[in-house]
PDB file of C-alpha atoms in Angstrom:
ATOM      1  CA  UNK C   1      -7.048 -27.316  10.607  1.00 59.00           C
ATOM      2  CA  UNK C   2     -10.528 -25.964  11.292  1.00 72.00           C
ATOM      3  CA  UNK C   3     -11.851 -22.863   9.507  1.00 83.00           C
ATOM      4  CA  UNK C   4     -11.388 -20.395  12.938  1.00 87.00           C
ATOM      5  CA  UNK C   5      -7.612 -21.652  13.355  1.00 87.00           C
ATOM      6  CA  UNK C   6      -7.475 -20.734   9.721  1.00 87.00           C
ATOM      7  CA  UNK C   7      -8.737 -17.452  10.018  1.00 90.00           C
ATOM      8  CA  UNK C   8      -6.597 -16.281  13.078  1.00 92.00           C
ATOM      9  CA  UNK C   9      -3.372 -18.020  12.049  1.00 93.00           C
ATOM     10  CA  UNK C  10      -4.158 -15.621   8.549  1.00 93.00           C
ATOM     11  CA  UNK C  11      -4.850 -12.738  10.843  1.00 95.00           C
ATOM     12  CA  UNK C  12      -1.656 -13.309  12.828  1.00 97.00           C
ATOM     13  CA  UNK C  13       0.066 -13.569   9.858  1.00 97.00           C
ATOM     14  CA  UNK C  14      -1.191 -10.421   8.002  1.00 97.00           C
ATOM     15  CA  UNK C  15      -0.535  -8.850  11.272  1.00 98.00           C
ATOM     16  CA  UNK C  16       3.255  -9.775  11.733  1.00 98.00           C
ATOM     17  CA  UNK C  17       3.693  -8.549   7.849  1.00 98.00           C
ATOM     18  CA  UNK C  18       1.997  -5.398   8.323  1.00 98.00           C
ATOM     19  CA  UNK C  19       4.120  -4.464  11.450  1.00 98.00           C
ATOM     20  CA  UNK C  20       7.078  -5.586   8.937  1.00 98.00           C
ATOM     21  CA  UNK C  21       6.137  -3.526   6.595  1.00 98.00           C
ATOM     22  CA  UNK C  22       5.627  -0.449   8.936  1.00 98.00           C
ATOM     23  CA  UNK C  23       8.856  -0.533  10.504  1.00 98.00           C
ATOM     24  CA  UNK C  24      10.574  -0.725   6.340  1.00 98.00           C
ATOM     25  CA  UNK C  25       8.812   2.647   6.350  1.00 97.00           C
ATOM     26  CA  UNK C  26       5.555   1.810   4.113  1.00 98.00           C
ATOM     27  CA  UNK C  27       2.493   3.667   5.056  1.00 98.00           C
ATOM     28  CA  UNK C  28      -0.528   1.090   5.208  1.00 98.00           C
ATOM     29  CA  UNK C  29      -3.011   2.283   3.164  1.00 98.00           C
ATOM     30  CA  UNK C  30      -5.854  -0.855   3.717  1.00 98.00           C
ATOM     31  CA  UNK C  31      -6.018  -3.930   4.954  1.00 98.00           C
ATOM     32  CA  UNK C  32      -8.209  -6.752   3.632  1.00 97.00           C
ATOM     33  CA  UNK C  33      -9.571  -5.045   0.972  1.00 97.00           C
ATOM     34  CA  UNK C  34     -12.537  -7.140  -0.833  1.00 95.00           C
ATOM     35  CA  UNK C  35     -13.404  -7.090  -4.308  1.00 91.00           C
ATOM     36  CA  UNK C  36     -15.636  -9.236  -6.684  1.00 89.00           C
ATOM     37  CA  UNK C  37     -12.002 -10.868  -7.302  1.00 86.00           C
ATOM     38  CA  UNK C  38     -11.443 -11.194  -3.498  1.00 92.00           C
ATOM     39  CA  UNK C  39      -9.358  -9.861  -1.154  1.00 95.00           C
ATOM     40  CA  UNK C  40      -6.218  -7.607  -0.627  1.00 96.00           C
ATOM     41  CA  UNK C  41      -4.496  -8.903   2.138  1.00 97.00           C
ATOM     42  CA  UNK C  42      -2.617  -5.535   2.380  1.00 98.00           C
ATOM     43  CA  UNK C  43      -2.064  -2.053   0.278  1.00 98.00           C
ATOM     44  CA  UNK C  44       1.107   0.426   1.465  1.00 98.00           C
ATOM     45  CA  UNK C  45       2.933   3.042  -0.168  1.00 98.00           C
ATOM     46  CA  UNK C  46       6.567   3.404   0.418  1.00 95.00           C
ATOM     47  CA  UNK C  47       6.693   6.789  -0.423  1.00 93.00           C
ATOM     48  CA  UNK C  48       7.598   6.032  -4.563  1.00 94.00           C
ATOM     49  CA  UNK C  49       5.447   2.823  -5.298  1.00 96.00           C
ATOM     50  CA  UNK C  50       1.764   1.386  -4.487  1.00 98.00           C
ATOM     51  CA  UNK C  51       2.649  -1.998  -3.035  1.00 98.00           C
ATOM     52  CA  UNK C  52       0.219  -4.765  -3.351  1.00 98.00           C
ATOM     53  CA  UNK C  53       1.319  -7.559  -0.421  1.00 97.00           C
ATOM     54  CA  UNK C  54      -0.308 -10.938  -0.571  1.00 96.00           C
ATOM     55  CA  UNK C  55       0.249 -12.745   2.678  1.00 96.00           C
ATOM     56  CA  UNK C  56       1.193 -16.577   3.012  1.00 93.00           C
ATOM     57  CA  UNK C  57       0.899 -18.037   6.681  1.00 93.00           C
ATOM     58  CA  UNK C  58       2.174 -21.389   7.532  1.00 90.00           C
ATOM     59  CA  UNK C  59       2.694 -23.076  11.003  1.00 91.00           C
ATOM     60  CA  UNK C  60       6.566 -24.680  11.466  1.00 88.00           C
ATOM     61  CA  UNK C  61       7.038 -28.193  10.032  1.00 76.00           C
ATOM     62  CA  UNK C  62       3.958 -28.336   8.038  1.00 60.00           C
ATOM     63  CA  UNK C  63       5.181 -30.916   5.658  1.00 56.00           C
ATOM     64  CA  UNK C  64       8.278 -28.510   5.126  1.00 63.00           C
ATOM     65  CA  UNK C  65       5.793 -26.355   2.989  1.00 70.00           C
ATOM     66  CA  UNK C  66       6.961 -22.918   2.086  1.00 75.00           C
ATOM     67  CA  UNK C  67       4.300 -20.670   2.838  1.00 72.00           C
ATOM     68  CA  UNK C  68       4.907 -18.809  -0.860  1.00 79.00           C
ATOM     69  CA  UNK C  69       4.569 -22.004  -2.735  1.00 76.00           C
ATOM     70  CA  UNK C  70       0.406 -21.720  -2.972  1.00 72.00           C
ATOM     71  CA  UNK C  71       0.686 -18.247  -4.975  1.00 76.00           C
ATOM     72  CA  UNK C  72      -0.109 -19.561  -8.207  1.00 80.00           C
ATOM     73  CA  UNK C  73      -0.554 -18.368 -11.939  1.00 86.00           C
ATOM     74  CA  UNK C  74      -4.382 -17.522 -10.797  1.00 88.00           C
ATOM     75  CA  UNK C  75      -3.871 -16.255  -7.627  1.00 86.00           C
ATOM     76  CA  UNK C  76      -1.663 -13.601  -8.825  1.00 87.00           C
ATOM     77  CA  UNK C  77      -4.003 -12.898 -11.988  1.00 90.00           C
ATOM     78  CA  UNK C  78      -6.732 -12.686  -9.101  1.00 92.00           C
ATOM     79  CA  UNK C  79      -4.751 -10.032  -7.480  1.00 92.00           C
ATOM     80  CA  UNK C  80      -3.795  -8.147 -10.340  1.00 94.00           C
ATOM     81  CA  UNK C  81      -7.659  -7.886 -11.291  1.00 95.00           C
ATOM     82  CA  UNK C  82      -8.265  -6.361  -7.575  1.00 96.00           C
ATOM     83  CA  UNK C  83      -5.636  -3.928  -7.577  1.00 96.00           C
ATOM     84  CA  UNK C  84      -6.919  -2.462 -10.888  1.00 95.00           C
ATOM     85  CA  UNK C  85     -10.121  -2.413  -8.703  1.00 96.00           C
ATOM     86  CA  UNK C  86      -8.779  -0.696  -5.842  1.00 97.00           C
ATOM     87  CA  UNK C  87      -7.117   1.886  -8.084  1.00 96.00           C
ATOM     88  CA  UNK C  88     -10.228   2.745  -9.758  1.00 95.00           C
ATOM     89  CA  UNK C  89     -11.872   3.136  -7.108  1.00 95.00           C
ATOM     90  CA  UNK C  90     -10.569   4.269  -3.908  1.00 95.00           C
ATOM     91  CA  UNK C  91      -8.294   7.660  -3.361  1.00 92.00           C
ATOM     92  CA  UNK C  92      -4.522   6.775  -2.952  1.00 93.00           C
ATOM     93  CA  UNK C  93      -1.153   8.651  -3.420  1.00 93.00           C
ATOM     94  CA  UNK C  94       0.173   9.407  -7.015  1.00 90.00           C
ATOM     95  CA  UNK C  95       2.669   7.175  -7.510  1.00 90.00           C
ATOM     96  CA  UNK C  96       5.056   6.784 -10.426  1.00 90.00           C
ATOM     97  CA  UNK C  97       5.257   2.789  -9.993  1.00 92.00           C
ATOM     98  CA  UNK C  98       3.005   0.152  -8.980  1.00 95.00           C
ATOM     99  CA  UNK C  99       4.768  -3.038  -7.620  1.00 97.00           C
ATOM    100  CA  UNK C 100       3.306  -6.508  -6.375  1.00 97.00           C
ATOM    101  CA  UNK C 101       5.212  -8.237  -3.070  1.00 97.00           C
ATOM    102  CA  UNK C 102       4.939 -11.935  -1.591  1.00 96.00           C
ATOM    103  CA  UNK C 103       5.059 -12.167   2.335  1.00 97.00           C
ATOM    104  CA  UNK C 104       5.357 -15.690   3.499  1.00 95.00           C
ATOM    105  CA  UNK C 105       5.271 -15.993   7.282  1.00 95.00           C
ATOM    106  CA  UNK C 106       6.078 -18.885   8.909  1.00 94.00           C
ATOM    107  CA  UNK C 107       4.445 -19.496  12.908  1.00 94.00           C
ATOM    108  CA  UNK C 108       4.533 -21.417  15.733  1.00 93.00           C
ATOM    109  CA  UNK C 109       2.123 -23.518  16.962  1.00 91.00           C
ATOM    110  CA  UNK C 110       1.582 -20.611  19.336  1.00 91.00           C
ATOM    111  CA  UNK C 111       1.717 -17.683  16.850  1.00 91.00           C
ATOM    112  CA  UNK C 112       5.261 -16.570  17.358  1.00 94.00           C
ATOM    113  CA  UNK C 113       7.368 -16.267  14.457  1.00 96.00           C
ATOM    114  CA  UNK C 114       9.931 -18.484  13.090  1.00 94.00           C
ATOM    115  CA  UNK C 115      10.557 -16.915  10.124  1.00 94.00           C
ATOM    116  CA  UNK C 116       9.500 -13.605   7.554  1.00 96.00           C
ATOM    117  CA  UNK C 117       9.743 -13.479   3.637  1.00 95.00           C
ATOM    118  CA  UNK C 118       9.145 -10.706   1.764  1.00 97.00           C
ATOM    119  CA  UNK C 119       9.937 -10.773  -1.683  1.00 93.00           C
ATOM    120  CA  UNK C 120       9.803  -7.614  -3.596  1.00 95.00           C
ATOM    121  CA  UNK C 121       8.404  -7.334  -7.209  1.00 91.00           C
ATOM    122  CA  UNK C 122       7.110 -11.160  -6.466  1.00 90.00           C
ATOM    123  CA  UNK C 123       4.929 -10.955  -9.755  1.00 86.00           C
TER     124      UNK C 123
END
């Protein structure tokens, strides 16, 4: 897959997950923020919690690949070192917990969705 259908099946992906998330009642509160670490894919608040949302977009019948199965052990240290980041240094809500979600989204060829993860408290 070239680099530009990498980038916009990402973008439709983030997309799809923040719409998700708005209509669970989150308030967005940045997308694609970057860091030294890298990026954010998304930051909401749900009105208790700071959520931290790493996005995974796959197209259908890739190899039957999960789109969660390329979080690893560094990718969620990586995002754990940018949320301290973004906490440090940006003005947010006071919120009593913190709590770090997995959104797999799985697309057509065409962008539509097939299917939506979110898992809660993913690491």
């Amino acid at each position: 897959m070239t680099t530009d259908r990498r980038r916009k099946l990402g973008s439709r992906g983030e997309q799809i997950a923040a719409d998700h998330l708005v209509r669970r009642g989150f308030t967005i509160l940045e997308r694609n923020y970057r860091s030294r670490w890298g990026e954010i894919d998304i930051v909401a608040y749900d009105g208790s919690q700071i959520v931290f949302c790493e996005v995974k977009s796959r197209l259908v019948n890739r190899a039957g690949r999960d789109p969660l199965e390329s979080l690893h052990r560094r990718k969620r240290l990586q995002v754990r070192h940018m949320a301290s980041e973004w906490l440090a240094t940006r003005s947010h809500p006071r919120a009593p917990g913190l709590r770090f979600d997995a959104i797999g989204v799985t697309l057509t060829p065409g962008g539509e969705l097939v299917r939506l993860d979110h898992l809660e408290g993913a690491f």
